[in-house]
GROMACS .gro file of C-alpha atoms in nm:
model
  457
    1UNK     CA    1   1.558  -0.931  12.226
    2UNK     CA    2   1.481  -1.302  12.171
    3UNK     CA    3   1.684  -1.474  11.899
    4UNK     CA    4   1.502  -1.550  11.573
    5UNK     CA    5   1.451  -1.923  11.522
    6UNK     CA    6   1.582  -2.028  11.181
    7UNK     CA    7   1.441  -2.333  11.005
    8UNK     CA    8   1.315  -2.620  11.219
    9UNK     CA    9   1.076  -2.689  10.928
   10UNK     CA   10   0.839  -2.395  10.990
   11UNK     CA   11   0.674  -2.174  11.249
   12UNK     CA   12   0.347  -2.361  11.196
   13UNK     CA   13   0.477  -2.656  11.400
   14UNK     CA   14   0.508  -2.600  11.774
   15UNK     CA   15   0.777  -2.867  11.764
   16UNK     CA   16   0.885  -3.146  11.532
   17UNK     CA   17   0.604  -3.401  11.574
   18UNK     CA   18   0.664  -3.755  11.692
   19UNK     CA   19   0.715  -3.984  11.395
   20UNK     CA   20   0.469  -4.251  11.294
   21UNK     CA   21   0.621  -4.596  11.238
   22UNK     CA   22   0.821  -4.656  10.922
   23UNK     CA   23   0.733  -4.916  10.661
   24UNK     CA   24   0.821  -5.247  10.836
   25UNK     CA   25   0.894  -5.443  10.517
   26UNK     CA   26   0.717  -5.544  10.199
   27UNK     CA   27   0.343  -5.482  10.196
   28UNK     CA   28   0.052  -5.518   9.954
   29UNK     CA   29  -0.217  -5.253   9.902
   30UNK     CA   30  -0.492  -5.159   9.661
   31UNK     CA   31  -0.360  -4.803   9.633
   32UNK     CA   32  -0.017  -4.671   9.732
   33UNK     CA   33   0.025  -4.294   9.767
   34UNK     CA   34   0.374  -4.143   9.777
   35UNK     CA   35   0.377  -3.825   9.984
   36UNK     CA   36   0.182  -3.732  10.299
   37UNK     CA   37   0.115  -3.369  10.213
   38UNK     CA   38  -0.217  -3.220  10.116
   39UNK     CA   39  -0.240  -3.394   9.776
   40UNK     CA   40  -0.168  -3.740   9.912
   41UNK     CA   41  -0.384  -3.702  10.222
   42UNK     CA   42  -0.683  -3.555  10.038
   43UNK     CA   43  -0.663  -3.837   9.783
   44UNK     CA   44  -0.654  -4.098  10.059
   45UNK     CA   45  -0.944  -3.927  10.236
   46UNK     CA   46  -1.179  -3.922   9.938
   47UNK     CA   47  -1.085  -4.274   9.826
   48UNK     CA   48  -1.150  -4.418  10.171
   49UNK     CA   49  -1.476  -4.228  10.214
   50UNK     CA   50  -1.597  -4.357   9.877
   51UNK     CA   51  -1.483  -4.718   9.931
   52UNK     CA   52  -1.399  -4.811  10.293
   53UNK     CA   53  -1.279  -5.156  10.179
   54UNK     CA   54  -0.979  -5.016   9.990
   55UNK     CA   55  -0.639  -5.094  10.140
   56UNK     CA   56  -0.452  -4.764  10.114
   57UNK     CA   57  -0.089  -4.711  10.214
   58UNK     CA   58   0.073  -4.366  10.226
   59UNK     CA   59   0.453  -4.346  10.220
   60UNK     CA   60   0.619  -4.032  10.356
   61UNK     CA   61   0.991  -3.951  10.363
   62UNK     CA   62   0.981  -3.759  10.692
   63UNK     CA   63   0.645  -3.682  10.855
   64UNK     CA   64   0.300  -3.575  10.739
   65UNK     CA   65   0.310  -3.208  10.644
   66UNK     CA   66   0.691  -3.186  10.627
   67UNK     CA   67   0.688  -3.029  10.279
   68UNK     CA   68   0.498  -2.734  10.137
   69UNK     CA   69   0.179  -2.842  10.318
   70UNK     CA   70   0.335  -2.751  10.652
   71UNK     CA   71   0.533  -2.447  10.542
   72UNK     CA   72   0.310  -2.240  10.313
   73UNK     CA   73   0.154  -1.899  10.366
   74UNK     CA   74  -0.184  -2.037  10.474
   75UNK     CA   75  -0.384  -1.903  10.180
   76UNK     CA   76  -0.680  -2.135  10.121
   77UNK     CA   77  -0.762  -1.952   9.799
   78UNK     CA   78  -0.930  -2.006   9.465
   79UNK     CA   79  -0.625  -1.871   9.280
   80UNK     CA   80  -0.572  -2.078   8.966
   81UNK     CA   81  -0.251  -2.284   8.954
   82UNK     CA   82  -0.193  -2.219   8.587
   83UNK     CA   83  -0.250  -2.001   8.283
   84UNK     CA   84  -0.623  -1.971   8.220
   85UNK     CA   85  -0.573  -1.816   7.875
   86UNK     CA   86  -0.357  -2.103   7.748
   87UNK     CA   87  -0.603  -2.358   7.884
   88UNK     CA   88  -0.893  -2.173   7.719
   89UNK     CA   89  -0.716  -2.184   7.382
   90UNK     CA   90  -0.679  -2.561   7.415
   91UNK     CA   91  -1.008  -2.652   7.584
   92UNK     CA   92  -1.246  -2.358   7.548
   93UNK     CA   93  -1.346  -2.075   7.778
   94UNK     CA   94  -1.637  -2.265   7.936
   95UNK     CA   95  -1.405  -2.542   8.055
   96UNK     CA   96  -1.174  -2.293   8.222
   97UNK     CA   97  -1.467  -2.112   8.383
   98UNK     CA   98  -1.577  -2.451   8.522
   99UNK     CA   99  -1.224  -2.507   8.658
  100UNK     CA  100  -1.219  -2.166   8.826
  101UNK     CA  101  -1.563  -2.229   8.975
  102UNK     CA  102  -1.448  -2.568   9.107
  103UNK     CA  103  -1.142  -2.407   9.270
  104UNK     CA  104  -1.360  -2.145   9.438
  105UNK     CA  105  -1.597  -2.415   9.563
  106UNK     CA  106  -1.302  -2.613   9.697
  107UNK     CA  107  -1.230  -2.334   9.948
  108UNK     CA  108  -1.563  -2.407  10.116
  109UNK     CA  109  -1.515  -2.783  10.074
  110UNK     CA  110  -1.192  -2.775  10.276
  111UNK     CA  111  -1.354  -2.568  10.553
  112UNK     CA  112  -1.656  -2.800  10.556
  113UNK     CA  113  -1.449  -3.120  10.580
  114UNK     CA  114  -1.232  -2.969  10.853
  115UNK     CA  115  -1.547  -2.888  11.053
  116UNK     CA  116  -1.696  -3.234  10.995
  117UNK     CA  117  -1.377  -3.414  11.095
  118UNK     CA  118  -1.294  -3.196  11.394
  119UNK     CA  119  -0.979  -3.045  11.240
  120UNK     CA  120  -0.900  -2.707  11.393
  121UNK     CA  121  -0.730  -2.547  11.094
  122UNK     CA  122  -0.781  -2.190  11.216
  123UNK     CA  123  -0.988  -2.109  10.907
  124UNK     CA  124  -1.137  -1.762  10.871
  125UNK     CA  125  -1.285  -1.679  10.532
  126UNK     CA  126  -1.198  -1.312  10.507
  127UNK     CA  127  -1.103  -1.322  10.140
  128UNK     CA  128  -0.777  -1.187  10.003
  129UNK     CA  129  -0.670  -0.828   9.942
  130UNK     CA  130  -0.427  -0.738   9.665
  131UNK     CA  131  -0.260  -0.400   9.708
  132UNK     CA  132  -0.052  -0.159   9.500
  133UNK     CA  133   0.214   0.072   9.643
  134UNK     CA  134   0.331   0.265   9.337
  135UNK     CA  135   0.175   0.381   9.007
  136UNK     CA  136   0.308   0.087   8.800
  137UNK     CA  137   0.172  -0.160   9.053
  138UNK     CA  138  -0.163   0.022   9.051
  139UNK     CA  139  -0.183  -0.011   8.672
  140UNK     CA  140  -0.110  -0.386   8.699
  141UNK     CA  141  -0.361  -0.419   8.978
  142UNK     CA  142  -0.633  -0.267   8.759
  143UNK     CA  143  -0.549  -0.518   8.486
  144UNK     CA  144  -0.556  -0.803   8.738
  145UNK     CA  145  -0.897  -0.694   8.868
  146UNK     CA  146  -1.039  -0.691   8.516
  147UNK     CA  147  -0.882  -1.031   8.451
  148UNK     CA  148  -1.044  -1.187   8.758
  149UNK     CA  149  -1.381  -1.053   8.652
  150UNK     CA  150  -1.334  -1.202   8.304
  151UNK     CA  151  -1.304  -1.542   8.470
  152UNK     CA  152  -1.617  -1.501   8.679
  153UNK     CA  153  -1.467  -1.394   9.010
  154UNK     CA  154  -1.672  -1.138   9.203
  155UNK     CA  155  -1.384  -0.913   9.307
  156UNK     CA  156  -1.441  -0.567   9.455
  157UNK     CA  157  -1.232  -0.263   9.370
  158UNK     CA  158  -1.131  -0.065   9.678
  159UNK     CA  159  -1.035   0.298   9.697
  160UNK     CA  160  -0.731   0.393   9.898
  161UNK     CA  161  -0.956   0.494  10.191
  162UNK     CA  162  -1.168   0.178  10.169
  163UNK     CA  163  -0.857  -0.038  10.171
  164UNK     CA  164  -0.716   0.152  10.470
  165UNK     CA  165  -1.039   0.087  10.662
  166UNK     CA  166  -0.951  -0.282  10.636
  167UNK     CA  167  -0.573  -0.266  10.697
  168UNK     CA  168  -0.367   0.048  10.741
  169UNK     CA  169  -0.069  -0.029  10.520
  170UNK     CA  170   0.178   0.250  10.462
  171UNK     CA  171   0.202   0.384  10.106
  172UNK     CA  172  -0.099   0.194   9.970
  173UNK     CA  173  -0.243   0.352   9.654
  174UNK     CA  174  -0.510   0.102   9.544
  175UNK     CA  175  -0.647  -0.243   9.622
  176UNK     CA  176  -0.908  -0.501   9.538
  177UNK     CA  177  -1.074  -0.774   9.742
  178UNK     CA  178  -1.143  -1.130   9.628
  179UNK     CA  179  -1.383  -1.320   9.859
  180UNK     CA  180  -1.259  -1.668   9.759
  181UNK     CA  181  -0.992  -1.715  10.024
  182UNK     CA  182  -0.960  -1.817  10.387
  183UNK     CA  183  -0.671  -1.776  10.628
  184UNK     CA  184  -0.562  -2.110  10.776
  185UNK     CA  185  -0.292  -2.255  10.998
  186UNK     CA  186  -0.144  -2.492  10.737
  187UNK     CA  187   0.032  -2.746  10.959
  188UNK     CA  188  -0.284  -2.799  11.164
  189UNK     CA  189  -0.471  -2.887  10.846
  190UNK     CA  190  -0.199  -3.129  10.731
  191UNK     CA  191  -0.166  -3.303  11.067
  192UNK     CA  192  -0.541  -3.313  11.114
  193UNK     CA  193  -0.588  -3.474  10.773
  194UNK     CA  194  -0.326  -3.737  10.856
  195UNK     CA  195  -0.504  -3.824  11.181
  196UNK     CA  196  -0.839  -3.832  11.001
  197UNK     CA  197  -0.731  -4.074  10.729
  198UNK     CA  198  -0.575  -4.299  10.993
  199UNK     CA  199  -0.908  -4.310  11.177
  200UNK     CA  200  -1.069  -4.413  10.850
  201UNK     CA  201  -0.827  -4.706  10.814
  202UNK     CA  202  -0.552  -4.564  10.591
  203UNK     CA  203  -0.199  -4.665  10.694
  204UNK     CA  204   0.052  -4.378  10.696
  205UNK     CA  205   0.418  -4.485  10.703
  206UNK     CA  206   0.658  -4.203  10.795
  207UNK     CA  207   1.041  -4.209  10.781
  208UNK     CA  208   1.003  -4.410  10.460
  209UNK     CA  209   1.150  -4.220  10.163
  210UNK     CA  210   1.060  -4.369   9.829
  211UNK     CA  211   1.359  -4.429   9.601
  212UNK     CA  212   1.170  -4.553   9.295
  213UNK     CA  213   0.816  -4.553   9.160
  214UNK     CA  214   0.735  -4.811   8.894
  215UNK     CA  215   0.418  -4.981   8.768
  216UNK     CA  216   0.279  -5.186   9.053
  217UNK     CA  217   0.529  -5.077   9.318
  218UNK     CA  218   0.678  -4.801   9.530
  219UNK     CA  219   1.027  -4.893   9.652
  220UNK     CA  220   1.191  -4.781   9.975
  221UNK     CA  221   1.506  -4.893  10.157
  222UNK     CA  222   1.279  -5.053  10.416
  223UNK     CA  223   1.066  -5.252  10.175
  224UNK     CA  224   0.836  -5.228   9.876
  225UNK     CA  225   0.465  -5.155   9.869
  226UNK     CA  226   0.305  -5.347   9.583
  227UNK     CA  227  -0.021  -5.201   9.451
  228UNK     CA  228  -0.200  -5.191   9.115
  229UNK     CA  229  -0.239  -4.813   9.161
  230UNK     CA  230   0.059  -4.598   9.265
  231UNK     CA  231   0.004  -4.223   9.294
  232UNK     CA  232   0.284  -3.966   9.314
  233UNK     CA  233   0.209  -3.666   9.539
  234UNK     CA  234   0.559  -3.534   9.598
  235UNK     CA  235   0.529  -3.173   9.463
  236UNK     CA  236   0.860  -2.983   9.512
  237UNK     CA  237   1.050  -3.300   9.605
  238UNK     CA  238   0.963  -3.472   9.275
  239UNK     CA  239   1.303  -3.397   9.110
  240UNK     CA  240   1.473  -3.627   9.364
  241UNK     CA  241   1.301  -3.932   9.208
  242UNK     CA  242   1.469  -4.126   8.926
  243UNK     CA  243   1.378  -3.997   8.582
  244UNK     CA  244   1.200  -3.686   8.716
  245UNK     CA  245   1.487  -3.441   8.780
  246UNK     CA  246   1.370  -3.200   8.511
  247UNK     CA  247   0.996  -3.264   8.540
  248UNK     CA  248   0.925  -2.976   8.778
  249UNK     CA  249   1.143  -2.701   8.919
  250UNK     CA  250   1.154  -2.678   9.300
  251UNK     CA  251   1.099  -2.305   9.353
  252UNK     CA  252   1.210  -2.178   9.690
  253UNK     CA  253   0.985  -1.950   9.896
  254UNK     CA  254   1.069  -1.805  10.237
  255UNK     CA  255   0.871  -1.670  10.530
  256UNK     CA  256   0.908  -1.496  10.863
  257UNK     CA  257   0.667  -1.466  11.155
  258UNK     CA  258   0.668  -1.193  11.418
  259UNK     CA  259   0.628  -1.237  11.788
  260UNK     CA  260   0.265  -1.197  11.904
  261UNK     CA  261   0.146  -0.841  11.846
  262UNK     CA  262  -0.032  -0.662  12.135
  263UNK     CA  263  -0.400  -0.572  12.106
  264UNK     CA  264  -0.337  -0.197  12.111
  265UNK     CA  265  -0.109  -0.230  11.808
  266UNK     CA  266  -0.376  -0.428  11.624
  267UNK     CA  267  -0.612  -0.138  11.694
  268UNK     CA  268  -0.370   0.080  11.496
  269UNK     CA  269  -0.332  -0.172  11.213
  270UNK     CA  270  -0.684  -0.308  11.169
  271UNK     CA  271  -0.688  -0.643  10.985
  272UNK     CA  272  -0.998  -0.748  11.178
  273UNK     CA  273  -1.139  -0.966  10.897
  274UNK     CA  274  -0.819  -1.174  10.876
  275UNK     CA  275  -0.787  -1.121  10.500
  276UNK     CA  276  -0.479  -1.267  10.338
  277UNK     CA  277  -0.276  -0.995  10.165
  278UNK     CA  278  -0.044  -0.977   9.866
  279UNK     CA  279   0.097  -0.699   9.652
  280UNK     CA  280   0.146  -0.632   9.283
  281UNK     CA  281   0.526  -0.611   9.291
  282UNK     CA  282   0.721  -0.849   9.069
  283UNK     CA  283   0.903  -0.971   9.379
  284UNK     CA  284   0.570  -0.990   9.557
  285UNK     CA  285   0.496  -1.062   9.922
  286UNK     CA  286   0.213  -1.268  10.072
  287UNK     CA  287   0.095  -1.233  10.430
  288UNK     CA  288  -0.162  -1.326  10.691
  289UNK     CA  289  -0.265  -1.237  11.045
  290UNK     CA  290  -0.213  -1.568  11.223
  291UNK     CA  291  -0.431  -1.759  11.466
  292UNK     CA  292  -0.210  -1.641  11.752
  293UNK     CA  293  -0.205  -1.273  11.639
  294UNK     CA  294   0.133  -1.261  11.470
  295UNK     CA  295   0.202  -1.151  11.114
  296UNK     CA  296   0.349  -1.415  10.884
  297UNK     CA  297   0.489  -1.277  10.558
  298UNK     CA  298   0.669  -1.446  10.273
  299UNK     CA  299   0.845  -1.388   9.944
  300UNK     CA  300   1.090  -1.549   9.700
  301UNK     CA  301   1.440  -1.425   9.807
  302UNK     CA  302   1.665  -1.711   9.678
  303UNK     CA  303   1.426  -1.861   9.424
  304UNK     CA  304   1.618  -2.171   9.314
  305UNK     CA  305   1.911  -2.387   9.426
  306UNK     CA  306   2.146  -2.535   9.168
  307UNK     CA  307   2.059  -2.885   9.039
  308UNK     CA  308   1.713  -2.873   9.201
  309UNK     CA  309   1.851  -2.909   9.552
  310UNK     CA  310   1.619  -2.840   9.842
  311UNK     CA  311   1.669  -2.674  10.180
  312UNK     CA  312   1.786  -2.830  10.505
  313UNK     CA  313   1.474  -2.850  10.722
  314UNK     CA  314   1.362  -2.500  10.624
  315UNK     CA  315   1.679  -2.312  10.716
  316UNK     CA  316   1.717  -1.977  10.535
  317UNK     CA  317   2.009  -1.735  10.488
  318UNK     CA  318   2.013  -1.455  10.746
  319UNK     CA  319   1.988  -1.201  10.462
  320UNK     CA  320   1.651  -1.351  10.363
  321UNK     CA  321   1.511  -1.286  10.710
  322UNK     CA  322   1.647  -0.930  10.691
  323UNK     CA  323   1.493  -0.875  10.346
  324UNK     CA  324   1.148  -0.994  10.452
  325UNK     CA  325   1.171  -0.793  10.775
  326UNK     CA  326   1.245  -0.481  10.569
  327UNK     CA  327   0.939  -0.549  10.350
  328UNK     CA  328   0.721  -0.591  10.658
  329UNK     CA  329   0.850  -0.273  10.821
  330UNK     CA  330   0.800  -0.077  10.499
  331UNK     CA  331   0.430  -0.163  10.479
  332UNK     CA  332   0.364  -0.163  10.855
  333UNK     CA  333   0.608   0.072  11.030
  334UNK     CA  334   0.380   0.049  11.336
  335UNK     CA  335   0.548  -0.281  11.432
  336UNK     CA  336   0.916  -0.200  11.384
  337UNK     CA  337   0.978  -0.282  11.751
  338UNK     CA  338   0.809  -0.624  11.736
  339UNK     CA  339   1.071  -0.902  11.723
  340UNK     CA  340   1.087  -1.152  11.438
  341UNK     CA  341   1.029  -1.489  11.603
  342UNK     CA  342   1.093  -1.733  11.319
  343UNK     CA  343   1.224  -1.761  10.962
  344UNK     CA  344   1.189  -2.063  10.735
  345UNK     CA  345   1.154  -2.174  10.376
  346UNK     CA  346   1.023  -2.454  10.158
  347UNK     CA  347   0.986  -2.556   9.796
  348UNK     CA  348   0.690  -2.547   9.560
  349UNK     CA  349   0.676  -2.722   9.223
  350UNK     CA  350   0.678  -2.519   8.901
  351UNK     CA  351   0.619  -2.695   8.567
  352UNK     CA  352   0.791  -2.546   8.260
  353UNK     CA  353   0.460  -2.396   8.139
  354UNK     CA  354   0.346  -2.292   8.490
  355UNK     CA  355   0.045  -2.525   8.464
  356UNK     CA  356  -0.059  -2.779   8.729
  357UNK     CA  357  -0.198  -3.115   8.626
  358UNK     CA  358  -0.369  -3.434   8.742
  359UNK     CA  359  -0.339  -3.768   8.563
  360UNK     CA  360  -0.382  -4.144   8.590
  361UNK     CA  361  -0.245  -4.388   8.333
  362UNK     CA  362  -0.485  -4.683   8.320
  363UNK     CA  363  -0.228  -4.911   8.155
  364UNK     CA  364   0.052  -4.865   8.408
  365UNK     CA  365  -0.162  -4.776   8.710
  366UNK     CA  366   0.063  -4.476   8.775
  367UNK     CA  367  -0.093  -4.142   8.862
  368UNK     CA  368   0.015  -3.804   8.989
  369UNK     CA  369  -0.099  -3.454   9.073
  370UNK     CA  370   0.089  -3.133   9.138
  371UNK     CA  371   0.290  -2.849   8.994
  372UNK     CA  372   0.069  -2.598   9.175
  373UNK     CA  373   0.305  -2.297   9.123
  374UNK     CA  374   0.241  -2.176   9.478
  375UNK     CA  375  -0.138  -2.197   9.464
  376UNK     CA  376  -0.178  -2.547   9.604
  377UNK     CA  377  -0.352  -2.518   9.940
  378UNK     CA  378  -0.694  -2.530   9.775
  379UNK     CA  379  -0.599  -2.694   9.445
  380UNK     CA  380  -0.473  -3.002   9.631
  381UNK     CA  381  -0.825  -3.068   9.754
  382UNK     CA  382  -0.967  -3.054   9.403
  383UNK     CA  383  -0.676  -3.267   9.279
  384UNK     CA  384  -0.733  -3.525   9.552
  385UNK     CA  385  -1.101  -3.556   9.467
  386UNK     CA  386  -1.012  -3.581   9.099
  387UNK     CA  387  -0.754  -3.855   9.153
  388UNK     CA  388  -1.004  -4.046   9.368
  389UNK     CA  389  -1.264  -4.031   9.090
  390UNK     CA  390  -1.008  -4.140   8.831
  391UNK     CA  391  -0.897  -4.435   9.044
  392UNK     CA  392  -1.259  -4.540   9.100
  393UNK     CA  393  -1.333  -4.501   8.726
  394UNK     CA  394  -1.596  -4.235   8.787
  395UNK     CA  395  -1.682  -4.001   8.502
  396UNK     CA  396  -1.763  -3.681   8.691
  397UNK     CA  397  -1.756  -3.308   8.609
  398UNK     CA  398  -1.421  -3.269   8.785
  399UNK     CA  399  -1.255  -3.550   8.587
  400UNK     CA  400  -1.338  -3.353   8.272
  401UNK     CA  401  -1.175  -3.028   8.388
  402UNK     CA  402  -0.900  -2.896   8.157
  403UNK     CA  403  -0.604  -2.967   8.388
  404UNK     CA  404  -0.679  -3.342   8.387
  405UNK     CA  405  -0.422  -3.520   8.173
  406UNK     CA  406  -0.213  -3.206   8.124
  407UNK     CA  407   0.162  -3.269   8.098
  408UNK     CA  408   0.429  -3.001   8.065
  409UNK     CA  409   0.757  -3.027   7.881
  410UNK     CA  410   1.065  -3.071   8.096
  411UNK     CA  411   1.291  -2.794   8.219
  412UNK     CA  412   1.626  -2.723   8.058
  413UNK     CA  413   1.936  -2.909   8.186
  414UNK     CA  414   2.186  -2.744   8.419
  415UNK     CA  415   2.348  -2.496   8.418
  416UNK     CA  416   2.086  -2.341   8.189
  417UNK     CA  417   1.809  -2.395   8.445
  418UNK     CA  418   1.997  -2.222   8.726
  419UNK     CA  419   2.126  -1.939   8.508
  420UNK     CA  420   1.781  -1.878   8.362
  421UNK     CA  421   1.589  -1.871   8.689
  422UNK     CA  422   1.844  -1.665   8.879
  423UNK     CA  423   1.880  -1.421   8.589
  424UNK     CA  424   1.507  -1.373   8.558
  425UNK     CA  425   1.458  -1.303   8.927
  426UNK     CA  426   1.740  -1.050   8.919
  427UNK     CA  427   1.550  -0.888   8.633
  428UNK     CA  428   1.232  -0.876   8.842
  429UNK     CA  429   1.423  -0.710   9.129
  430UNK     CA  430   1.558  -0.450   8.890
  431UNK     CA  431   1.208  -0.393   8.752
  432UNK     CA  432   1.071  -0.334   9.104
  433UNK     CA  433   1.344  -0.077   9.169
  434UNK     CA  434   1.270   0.086   8.835
  435UNK     CA  435   0.899   0.115   8.921
  436UNK     CA  436   0.963   0.233   9.276
  437UNK     CA  437   1.110   0.552   9.131
  438UNK     CA  438   0.761   0.651   9.014
  439UNK     CA  439   0.724   0.490   8.673
  440UNK     CA  440   0.354   0.484   8.575
  441UNK     CA  441   0.359   0.156   8.380
  442UNK     CA  442   0.521  -0.186   8.414
  443UNK     CA  443   0.896  -0.182   8.361
  444UNK     CA  444   1.003  -0.321   8.020
  445UNK     CA  445   1.257  -0.534   8.209
  446UNK     CA  446   0.969  -0.724   8.371
  447UNK     CA  447   0.777  -0.752   8.045
  448UNK     CA  448   1.072  -0.921   7.878
  449UNK     CA  449   1.118  -1.153   8.179
  450UNK     CA  450   0.749  -1.250   8.168
  451UNK     CA  451   0.776  -1.345   7.800
  452UNK     CA  452   1.087  -1.558   7.863
  453UNK     CA  453   0.940  -1.739   8.164
  454UNK     CA  454   0.597  -1.794   8.010
  455UNK     CA  455   0.444  -1.693   8.345
  456UNK     CA  456   0.064  -1.653   8.336
  457UNK     CA  457  -0.076  -1.303   8.381
   0.00000   0.00000   0.00000
């Protein structure tokens, strides 16, 4: 049996791409963007399309798509990166409905731009299916379905038989389908965006980690880019920057991908519409049928490393690969003999209130976007368009959405941060075990954990 590849950034890259040139010394620009992931590249794209005369420099520590943009689960979804109820209390229900509508529209915007620019992102808009595998999960799933409908999403409840006609998961009790999602190959989108902005005249400097962001400048060991506008698009790597260690928590998420699955086995499984799939467990999984007919599935495993440290090029503990393999074999025993080809991980940014934001300070010229809590593949596009409008001083419907200007309080210092996060995820594991024994409602352990974390429902 072939050995499972561990790390090497992610399965989405065939190989580590050749690096673009590093920053060759001090440079001047009209806009400097720190981070060549989705947020930074979408911002550069919309700025350059709106004003081709702008001199835009993008600084990237490794290579375009190295972070979450090249390691995620490939869900181009309208899932909200924040707590809609809290936002509604502060800004009104209509504003949050507008935000949700804009996120749903952004799914089609990404697909449209990829088509226009010749980016083969492997997009198939099959929606997403949420499933329940025990009575407590089914009760939560019913609540989640009602919640999505309250926010204007046209989700469809599926019976057990209707769900099985789509994908034949073992032990599935209930499901619903949300049409606002497409399966993508995430690294192809990131690399394609980088190539597109370069064609438009944006300069992307790789191998150029930024050590300081200050008004008018982004500093690297290789030189400084001076610009009146400096935008931070560093997501889970933000805590490495001076003064930002407790701004966002870099939450770890891990994935595995199988070897290609034969056609006759797909006949047994289904999954013809390429829906993305998640479940209603507290330690939930997320999965897709890939462009090359594998299954890629992810989950939290080790959720946080002490002092906001990040992984080494996506390498994961062997026990994480085993855990995710067990989850996969539990829901799809039909593929127990299919080897696991690759395991990897990455970090996503979680603000203390689990609420993403977009902002630009006119006085300092400093802006940022992020904190997407794992729902960033689509939200980055909306954030990039919003930052572009803010930079260009455009008053548009998206610059008035409720996440614009939102700032979260900082996370607790260590060791409280590590103890809190690890303790809470242990609680969620215990709650899942509690519910797996047949409990009909959500475990009180999980309810207490939800209150402590402030996680949105």
